[in-house]
PDB file of C-alpha atoms in Angstrom:
ATOM      1  CA  UNK A   1      -0.054  -0.049  -0.087  1.00 68.00           C
ATOM      2  CA  UNK A   2       1.275   3.443  -1.009  1.00 89.00           C
ATOM      3  CA  UNK A   3       2.418   5.553   1.996  1.00 95.00           C
ATOM      4  CA  UNK A   4       0.158   8.581   2.177  1.00 97.00           C
ATOM      5  CA  UNK A   5       0.690   9.661   5.792  1.00 98.00           C
ATOM      6  CA  UNK A   6       4.288   9.469   7.140  1.00 98.00           C
ATOM      7  CA  UNK A   7       5.612   9.963  10.638  1.00 98.00           C
ATOM      8  CA  UNK A   8       9.147  11.170  11.210  1.00 98.00           C
ATOM      9  CA  UNK A   9      10.823  12.139  14.376  1.00 97.00           C
ATOM     10  CA  UNK A  10      12.486  15.359  14.421  1.00 96.00           C
ATOM     11  CA  UNK A  11      14.864  16.981  17.012  1.00 92.00           C
ATOM     12  CA  UNK A  12      12.166  18.050  19.359  1.00 94.00           C
ATOM     13  CA  UNK A  13       8.861  17.240  17.694  1.00 98.00           C
ATOM     14  CA  UNK A  14       7.013  14.482  15.724  1.00 98.00           C
ATOM     15  CA  UNK A  15       6.041  15.269  12.176  1.00 98.00           C
ATOM     16  CA  UNK A  16       3.113  13.660  10.417  1.00 98.00           C
ATOM     17  CA  UNK A  17       2.926  14.524   6.567  1.00 98.00           C
ATOM     18  CA  UNK A  18      -0.127  13.906   4.392  1.00 98.00           C
ATOM     19  CA  UNK A  19       0.633  13.422   0.667  1.00 97.00           C
ATOM     20  CA  UNK A  20      -1.442  11.344  -1.565  1.00 96.00           C
ATOM     21  CA  UNK A  21      -0.236  13.069  -4.612  1.00 94.00           C
ATOM     22  CA  UNK A  22      -3.548  14.867  -5.272  1.00 95.00           C
ATOM     23  CA  UNK A  23      -5.733  16.824  -2.973  1.00 95.00           C
ATOM     24  CA  UNK A  24      -5.096  14.845   0.393  1.00 97.00           C
ATOM     25  CA  UNK A  25      -8.768  13.857   0.449  1.00 96.00           C
ATOM     26  CA  UNK A  26      -9.460  11.645   3.465  1.00 98.00           C
ATOM     27  CA  UNK A  27     -10.298   8.067   2.530  1.00 97.00           C
ATOM     28  CA  UNK A  28     -10.575   5.164   4.770  1.00 97.00           C
ATOM     29  CA  UNK A  29      -6.983   4.379   3.906  1.00 97.00           C
ATOM     30  CA  UNK A  30      -5.882   8.052   4.721  1.00 98.00           C
ATOM     31  CA  UNK A  31      -7.623   7.862   8.125  1.00 98.00           C
ATOM     32  CA  UNK A  32      -6.097   4.448   8.893  1.00 98.00           C
ATOM     33  CA  UNK A  33      -2.544   5.696   7.920  1.00 98.00           C
ATOM     34  CA  UNK A  34      -2.926   8.837  10.158  1.00 98.00           C
ATOM     35  CA  UNK A  35      -3.917   6.827  13.019  1.00 98.00           C
ATOM     36  CA  UNK A  36      -0.968   4.523  12.521  1.00 98.00           C
ATOM     37  CA  UNK A  37       1.199   7.602  12.465  1.00 98.00           C
ATOM     38  CA  UNK A  38      -0.373   8.818  15.633  1.00 98.00           C
ATOM     39  CA  UNK A  39       0.344   5.477  17.258  1.00 98.00           C
ATOM     40  CA  UNK A  40       4.045   5.910  16.467  1.00 97.00           C
ATOM     41  CA  UNK A  41       3.985   9.567  17.558  1.00 98.00           C
ATOM     42  CA  UNK A  42       2.337   8.566  20.801  1.00 97.00           C
ATOM     43  CA  UNK A  43       5.343   6.468  21.785  1.00 97.00           C
ATOM     44  CA  UNK A  44       7.555   9.360  21.435  1.00 97.00           C
ATOM     45  CA  UNK A  45       5.487  11.692  23.434  1.00 97.00           C
ATOM     46  CA  UNK A  46       6.729  14.863  21.674  1.00 98.00           C
ATOM     47  CA  UNK A  47       5.014  18.014  20.406  1.00 98.00           C
ATOM     48  CA  UNK A  48       3.032  16.899  17.266  1.00 98.00           C
ATOM     49  CA  UNK A  49       3.142  18.651  13.920  1.00 98.00           C
ATOM     50  CA  UNK A  50       0.711  17.836  11.145  1.00 98.00           C
ATOM     51  CA  UNK A  51       1.200  19.097   7.722  1.00 98.00           C
ATOM     52  CA  UNK A  52       0.454  18.385   4.068  1.00 98.00           C
ATOM     53  CA  UNK A  53       1.708  18.438   0.581  1.00 94.00           C
ATOM     54  CA  UNK A  54       2.871  21.679  -1.347  1.00 90.00           C
ATOM     55  CA  UNK A  55      -0.295  23.655  -2.113  1.00 90.00           C
ATOM     56  CA  UNK A  56      -2.627  21.372  -0.563  1.00 93.00           C
ATOM     57  CA  UNK A  57      -3.504  20.580   2.970  1.00 98.00           C
ATOM     58  CA  UNK A  58      -6.817  18.696   2.711  1.00 98.00           C
ATOM     59  CA  UNK A  59      -9.728  19.071   0.223  1.00 94.00           C
ATOM     60  CA  UNK A  60     -12.074  17.108   2.483  1.00 96.00           C
ATOM     61  CA  UNK A  61     -13.503  13.496   2.589  1.00 95.00           C
ATOM     62  CA  UNK A  62     -13.058  11.033  -0.361  1.00 94.00           C
ATOM     63  CA  UNK A  63     -15.642  12.369  -2.821  1.00 90.00           C
ATOM     64  CA  UNK A  64     -16.547   9.069  -4.314  1.00 92.00           C
ATOM     65  CA  UNK A  65     -17.515   7.766  -0.937  1.00 94.00           C
ATOM     66  CA  UNK A  66     -19.314  10.760  -0.085  1.00 92.00           C
ATOM     67  CA  UNK A  67     -21.325  10.761  -3.403  1.00 89.00           C
ATOM     68  CA  UNK A  68     -22.133   7.062  -2.905  1.00 91.00           C
ATOM     69  CA  UNK A  69     -23.853   7.960   0.246  1.00 87.00           C
ATOM     70  CA  UNK A  70     -25.362   5.180   2.606  1.00 91.00           C
ATOM     71  CA  UNK A  71     -23.352   3.243   5.083  1.00 95.00           C
ATOM     72  CA  UNK A  72     -20.091   4.053   3.463  1.00 95.00           C
ATOM     73  CA  UNK A  73     -20.502   7.800   3.868  1.00 94.00           C
ATOM     74  CA  UNK A  74     -21.711   7.482   7.427  1.00 94.00           C
ATOM     75  CA  UNK A  75     -18.840   5.334   8.323  1.00 97.00           C
ATOM     76  CA  UNK A  76     -16.342   7.612   6.752  1.00 97.00           C
ATOM     77  CA  UNK A  77     -17.534  10.626   8.559  1.00 95.00           C
ATOM     78  CA  UNK A  78     -17.655   8.777  11.922  1.00 96.00           C
ATOM     79  CA  UNK A  79     -14.153   7.578  11.557  1.00 98.00           C
ATOM     80  CA  UNK A  80     -12.988  11.179  10.377  1.00 98.00           C
ATOM     81  CA  UNK A  81     -14.536  12.594  13.483  1.00 98.00           C
ATOM     82  CA  UNK A  82     -13.124   9.988  15.746  1.00 98.00           C
ATOM     83  CA  UNK A  83      -9.722  11.026  14.385  1.00 98.00           C
ATOM     84  CA  UNK A  84     -10.631  14.652  15.090  1.00 98.00           C
ATOM     85  CA  UNK A  85     -11.539  13.703  18.627  1.00 98.00           C
ATOM     86  CA  UNK A  86      -8.243  11.942  19.131  1.00 98.00           C
ATOM     87  CA  UNK A  87      -6.388  15.189  18.199  1.00 98.00           C
ATOM     88  CA  UNK A  88      -8.545  17.233  20.476  1.00 98.00           C
ATOM     89  CA  UNK A  89      -7.613  14.917  23.307  1.00 98.00           C
ATOM     90  CA  UNK A  90      -3.933  14.554  22.358  1.00 98.00           C
ATOM     91  CA  UNK A  91      -1.631  14.734  25.365  1.00 98.00           C
ATOM     92  CA  UNK A  92       1.016  16.907  23.947  1.00 98.00           C
ATOM     93  CA  UNK A  93       0.631  20.234  21.846  1.00 98.00           C
ATOM     94  CA  UNK A  94      -0.610  19.603  18.336  1.00 98.00           C
ATOM     95  CA  UNK A  95       0.554  22.151  15.869  1.00 98.00           C
ATOM     96  CA  UNK A  96      -0.976  22.220  12.317  1.00 98.00           C
ATOM     97  CA  UNK A  97       0.958  23.663   9.437  1.00 98.00           C
ATOM     98  CA  UNK A  98      -1.356  24.188   6.654  1.00 98.00           C
ATOM     99  CA  UNK A  99       0.262  23.915   3.241  1.00 97.00           C
ATOM    100  CA  UNK A 100      -2.622  25.255   1.228  1.00 96.00           C
ATOM    101  CA  UNK A 101      -6.184  24.767   0.694  1.00 96.00           C
ATOM    102  CA  UNK A 102      -8.054  23.321   3.810  1.00 97.00           C
ATOM    103  CA  UNK A 103     -11.677  22.669   2.896  1.00 97.00           C
ATOM    104  CA  UNK A 104     -14.544  20.708   4.501  1.00 97.00           C
ATOM    105  CA  UNK A 105     -12.677  17.908   6.547  1.00 97.00           C
ATOM    106  CA  UNK A 106      -9.599  19.858   6.033  1.00 98.00           C
ATOM    107  CA  UNK A 107     -11.077  22.742   7.982  1.00 98.00           C
ATOM    108  CA  UNK A 108     -12.331  20.260  10.644  1.00 98.00           C
ATOM    109  CA  UNK A 109      -8.705  19.251  11.297  1.00 98.00           C
ATOM    110  CA  UNK A 110      -7.840  22.913  11.650  1.00 98.00           C
ATOM    111  CA  UNK A 111     -10.421  23.173  14.475  1.00 98.00           C
ATOM    112  CA  UNK A 112      -9.036  19.948  16.019  1.00 98.00           C
ATOM    113  CA  UNK A 113      -5.422  21.104  16.587  1.00 98.00           C
ATOM    114  CA  UNK A 114      -4.159  23.329  19.314  1.00 98.00           C
ATOM    115  CA  UNK A 115      -2.072  25.765  17.404  1.00 98.00           C
ATOM    116  CA  UNK A 116      -2.701  26.437  13.557  1.00 98.00           C
ATOM    117  CA  UNK A 117      -0.315  28.328  11.113  1.00 98.00           C
ATOM    118  CA  UNK A 118      -0.567  28.971   7.361  1.00 98.00           C
ATOM    119  CA  UNK A 119       1.444  30.916   4.786  1.00 97.00           C
ATOM    120  CA  UNK A 120       0.242  34.213   3.505  1.00 97.00           C
ATOM    121  CA  UNK A 121      -1.070  32.890   0.148  1.00 96.00           C
ATOM    122  CA  UNK A 122      -4.303  32.753  -1.845  1.00 96.00           C
ATOM    123  CA  UNK A 123      -5.335  29.389  -0.082  1.00 97.00           C
ATOM    124  CA  UNK A 124      -9.001  28.971   0.744  1.00 97.00           C
ATOM    125  CA  UNK A 125      -9.885  27.585   4.138  1.00 98.00           C
ATOM    126  CA  UNK A 126     -13.361  26.637   5.475  1.00 98.00           C
ATOM    127  CA  UNK A 127     -16.375  24.467   5.888  1.00 97.00           C
ATOM    128  CA  UNK A 128     -18.075  24.151   2.456  1.00 95.00           C
ATOM    129  CA  UNK A 129     -20.285  21.234   3.474  1.00 91.00           C
ATOM    130  CA  UNK A 130     -23.544  23.073   3.380  1.00 92.00           C
ATOM    131  CA  UNK A 131     -22.772  24.434  -0.107  1.00 91.00           C
ATOM    132  CA  UNK A 132     -22.575  20.956  -1.472  1.00 88.00           C
ATOM    133  CA  UNK A 133     -25.530  19.571   0.322  1.00 87.00           C
ATOM    134  CA  UNK A 134     -23.815  17.744   3.271  1.00 88.00           C
ATOM    135  CA  UNK A 135     -25.696  18.255   6.625  1.00 90.00           C
ATOM    136  CA  UNK A 136     -23.179  18.786   9.462  1.00 94.00           C
ATOM    137  CA  UNK A 137     -23.557  16.073  12.083  1.00 94.00           C
ATOM    138  CA  UNK A 138     -23.704  17.186  15.914  1.00 96.00           C
ATOM    139  CA  UNK A 139     -19.955  16.617  16.281  1.00 97.00           C
ATOM    140  CA  UNK A 140     -19.047  19.138  13.591  1.00 97.00           C
ATOM    141  CA  UNK A 141     -21.743  21.636  15.099  1.00 97.00           C
ATOM    142  CA  UNK A 142     -20.176  21.320  18.514  1.00 98.00           C
ATOM    143  CA  UNK A 143     -16.663  21.762  17.216  1.00 98.00           C
ATOM    144  CA  UNK A 144     -17.542  25.012  15.391  1.00 98.00           C
ATOM    145  CA  UNK A 145     -19.143  26.280  18.721  1.00 97.00           C
ATOM    146  CA  UNK A 146     -16.102  25.301  20.592  1.00 96.00           C
ATOM    147  CA  UNK A 147     -13.390  26.690  18.282  1.00 97.00           C
ATOM    148  CA  UNK A 148     -14.793  29.334  15.955  1.00 98.00           C
ATOM    149  CA  UNK A 149     -15.335  33.031  16.961  1.00 98.00           C
ATOM    150  CA  UNK A 150     -19.040  33.557  17.635  1.00 98.00           C
ATOM    151  CA  UNK A 151     -19.747  36.165  14.964  1.00 98.00           C
ATOM    152  CA  UNK A 152     -18.226  33.833  12.340  1.00 98.00           C
ATOM    153  CA  UNK A 153     -20.084  30.614  13.247  1.00 98.00           C
ATOM    154  CA  UNK A 154     -23.173  31.284  10.997  1.00 98.00           C
ATOM    155  CA  UNK A 155     -21.240  32.707   7.974  1.00 98.00           C
ATOM    156  CA  UNK A 156     -18.553  29.762   8.299  1.00 98.00           C
ATOM    157  CA  UNK A 157     -20.929  26.909   8.645  1.00 97.00           C
ATOM    158  CA  UNK A 158     -24.322  27.846   7.580  1.00 97.00           C
ATOM    159  CA  UNK A 159     -23.281  30.003   4.676  1.00 97.00           C
ATOM    160  CA  UNK A 160     -20.226  28.037   3.800  1.00 97.00           C
ATOM    161  CA  UNK A 161     -18.105  31.367   3.626  1.00 98.00           C
ATOM    162  CA  UNK A 162     -14.469  30.381   2.701  1.00 98.00           C
ATOM    163  CA  UNK A 163     -11.527  32.505   4.107  1.00 98.00           C
ATOM    164  CA  UNK A 164      -8.045  33.606   3.091  1.00 98.00           C
ATOM    165  CA  UNK A 165      -5.440  32.846   5.756  1.00 98.00           C
ATOM    166  CA  UNK A 166      -5.427  36.264   7.135  1.00 97.00           C
ATOM    167  CA  UNK A 167      -9.137  36.322   7.439  1.00 98.00           C
ATOM    168  CA  UNK A 168      -9.054  32.893   8.980  1.00 98.00           C
ATOM    169  CA  UNK A 169      -7.272  34.111  12.000  1.00 98.00           C
ATOM    170  CA  UNK A 170     -10.064  36.341  13.049  1.00 97.00           C
ATOM    171  CA  UNK A 171     -12.542  33.484  12.377  1.00 98.00           C
ATOM    172  CA  UNK A 172     -10.665  31.034  14.456  1.00 98.00           C
ATOM    173  CA  UNK A 173      -9.443  28.567  11.907  1.00 98.00           C
ATOM    174  CA  UNK A 174      -5.867  29.803  12.335  1.00 98.00           C
ATOM    175  CA  UNK A 175      -3.672  31.203  15.073  1.00 98.00           C
ATOM    176  CA  UNK A 176      -0.920  32.902  12.967  1.00 98.00           C
ATOM    177  CA  UNK A 177      -0.078  33.595   9.318  1.00 98.00           C
ATOM    178  CA  UNK A 178       3.576  33.462   8.359  1.00 98.00           C
ATOM    179  CA  UNK A 179       5.409  34.841   5.313  1.00 97.00           C
ATOM    180  CA  UNK A 180       5.282  32.733   2.174  1.00 96.00           C
ATOM    181  CA  UNK A 181       8.061  30.134   1.995  1.00 96.00           C
ATOM    182  CA  UNK A 182       8.586  29.997   5.712  1.00 98.00           C
ATOM    183  CA  UNK A 183       5.991  27.627   6.847  1.00 98.00           C
ATOM    184  CA  UNK A 184       8.111  24.590   8.146  1.00 97.00           C
ATOM    185  CA  UNK A 185      10.803  26.718   9.580  1.00 97.00           C
ATOM    186  CA  UNK A 186       8.143  28.613  11.536  1.00 98.00           C
ATOM    187  CA  UNK A 187       6.563  25.366  12.479  1.00 98.00           C
ATOM    188  CA  UNK A 188       9.908  23.981  13.774  1.00 98.00           C
ATOM    189  CA  UNK A 189      10.509  27.160  15.825  1.00 97.00           C
ATOM    190  CA  UNK A 190       7.143  27.068  17.292  1.00 98.00           C
ATOM    191  CA  UNK A 191       7.431  23.332  18.059  1.00 98.00           C
ATOM    192  CA  UNK A 192      10.772  24.075  19.786  1.00 97.00           C
ATOM    193  CA  UNK A 193       9.034  26.628  22.043  1.00 97.00           C
ATOM    194  CA  UNK A 194       6.096  24.350  22.812  1.00 98.00           C
ATOM    195  CA  UNK A 195       8.552  21.501  23.637  1.00 97.00           C
ATOM    196  CA  UNK A 196       9.679  23.494  26.606  1.00 97.00           C
ATOM    197  CA  UNK A 197       6.282  23.607  28.473  1.00 97.00           C
ATOM    198  CA  UNK A 198       5.339  20.982  31.082  1.00 98.00           C
ATOM    199  CA  UNK A 199       3.484  18.405  29.198  1.00 97.00           C
ATOM    200  CA  UNK A 200       1.447  17.022  32.146  1.00 98.00           C
ATOM    201  CA  UNK A 201       0.222  20.532  32.931  1.00 98.00           C
ATOM    202  CA  UNK A 202      -0.464  21.212  29.199  1.00 98.00           C
ATOM    203  CA  UNK A 203      -2.668  17.968  28.925  1.00 98.00           C
ATOM    204  CA  UNK A 204      -4.612  18.759  32.081  1.00 98.00           C
ATOM    205  CA  UNK A 205      -5.303  22.472  31.088  1.00 98.00           C
ATOM    206  CA  UNK A 206      -6.309  21.475  27.539  1.00 98.00           C
ATOM    207  CA  UNK A 207      -8.731  18.754  28.602  1.00 98.00           C
ATOM    208  CA  UNK A 208     -10.133  20.944  31.319  1.00 98.00           C
ATOM    209  CA  UNK A 209     -10.903  23.725  28.880  1.00 98.00           C
ATOM    210  CA  UNK A 210     -12.499  21.149  26.565  1.00 98.00           C
ATOM    211  CA  UNK A 211     -14.168  19.089  29.162  1.00 97.00           C
ATOM    212  CA  UNK A 212     -17.776  19.662  27.963  1.00 97.00           C
ATOM    213  CA  UNK A 213     -17.053  18.895  24.359  1.00 97.00           C
ATOM    214  CA  UNK A 214     -14.881  15.785  25.223  1.00 98.00           C
ATOM    215  CA  UNK A 215     -17.494  14.386  27.586  1.00 97.00           C
ATOM    216  CA  UNK A 216     -20.214  15.002  25.141  1.00 97.00           C
ATOM    217  CA  UNK A 217     -18.476  13.186  22.281  1.00 97.00           C
ATOM    218  CA  UNK A 218     -16.454  10.599  24.501  1.00 97.00           C
ATOM    219  CA  UNK A 219     -17.916   7.623  22.524  1.00 96.00           C
ATOM    220  CA  UNK A 220     -15.823   8.642  19.539  1.00 95.00           C
ATOM    221  CA  UNK A 221     -12.696   8.197  21.682  1.00 90.00           C
ATOM    222  CA  UNK A 222     -13.658   4.658  22.924  1.00 75.00           C
TER     223      UNK A 222
END
């Protein structure tokens, strides 16, 4: 099977890179490989950095599965949300370095990570599910409530408004926009800073802040 999610241990962080050679759509195989990579990362216990391929972070769920509907679509969304929940409950800081467009499930992943950065480019970020006729399940609704700024929740979710990286900071999809061509350099610097904090205290604070959300959706973490 082609490797489309790769874990590598860096000096002071673990790096998961998504690259399916296309748009990094999340299929069952992509979800499996990311979970396998997380299993490796968990053993190291380092700050985690998640990134994509040049120009594309993630275009959403696998389109063929979503179009087919039925049990396959439901299963794909459930497994995708379970992966999001795993990231929300991760014991160490999770930094997402978005390499380009982050749409639909790509935006869900932005909302699932602790600190999110992207380059100042013409990339589009956002939840376009409603625009394409996909009803957002309760997990996604609660994630939007938990992570997006209140004034942006209706435009971002119910109206499928897409954002530039700079606009995405105010909305709550991103925490910082960096100069073009510096993404991984900045990610490494931030990971180095985050590696200096007390990980036990970090995990406790993060989980306390997210307690209501994590408790509501704990079945996904089982």
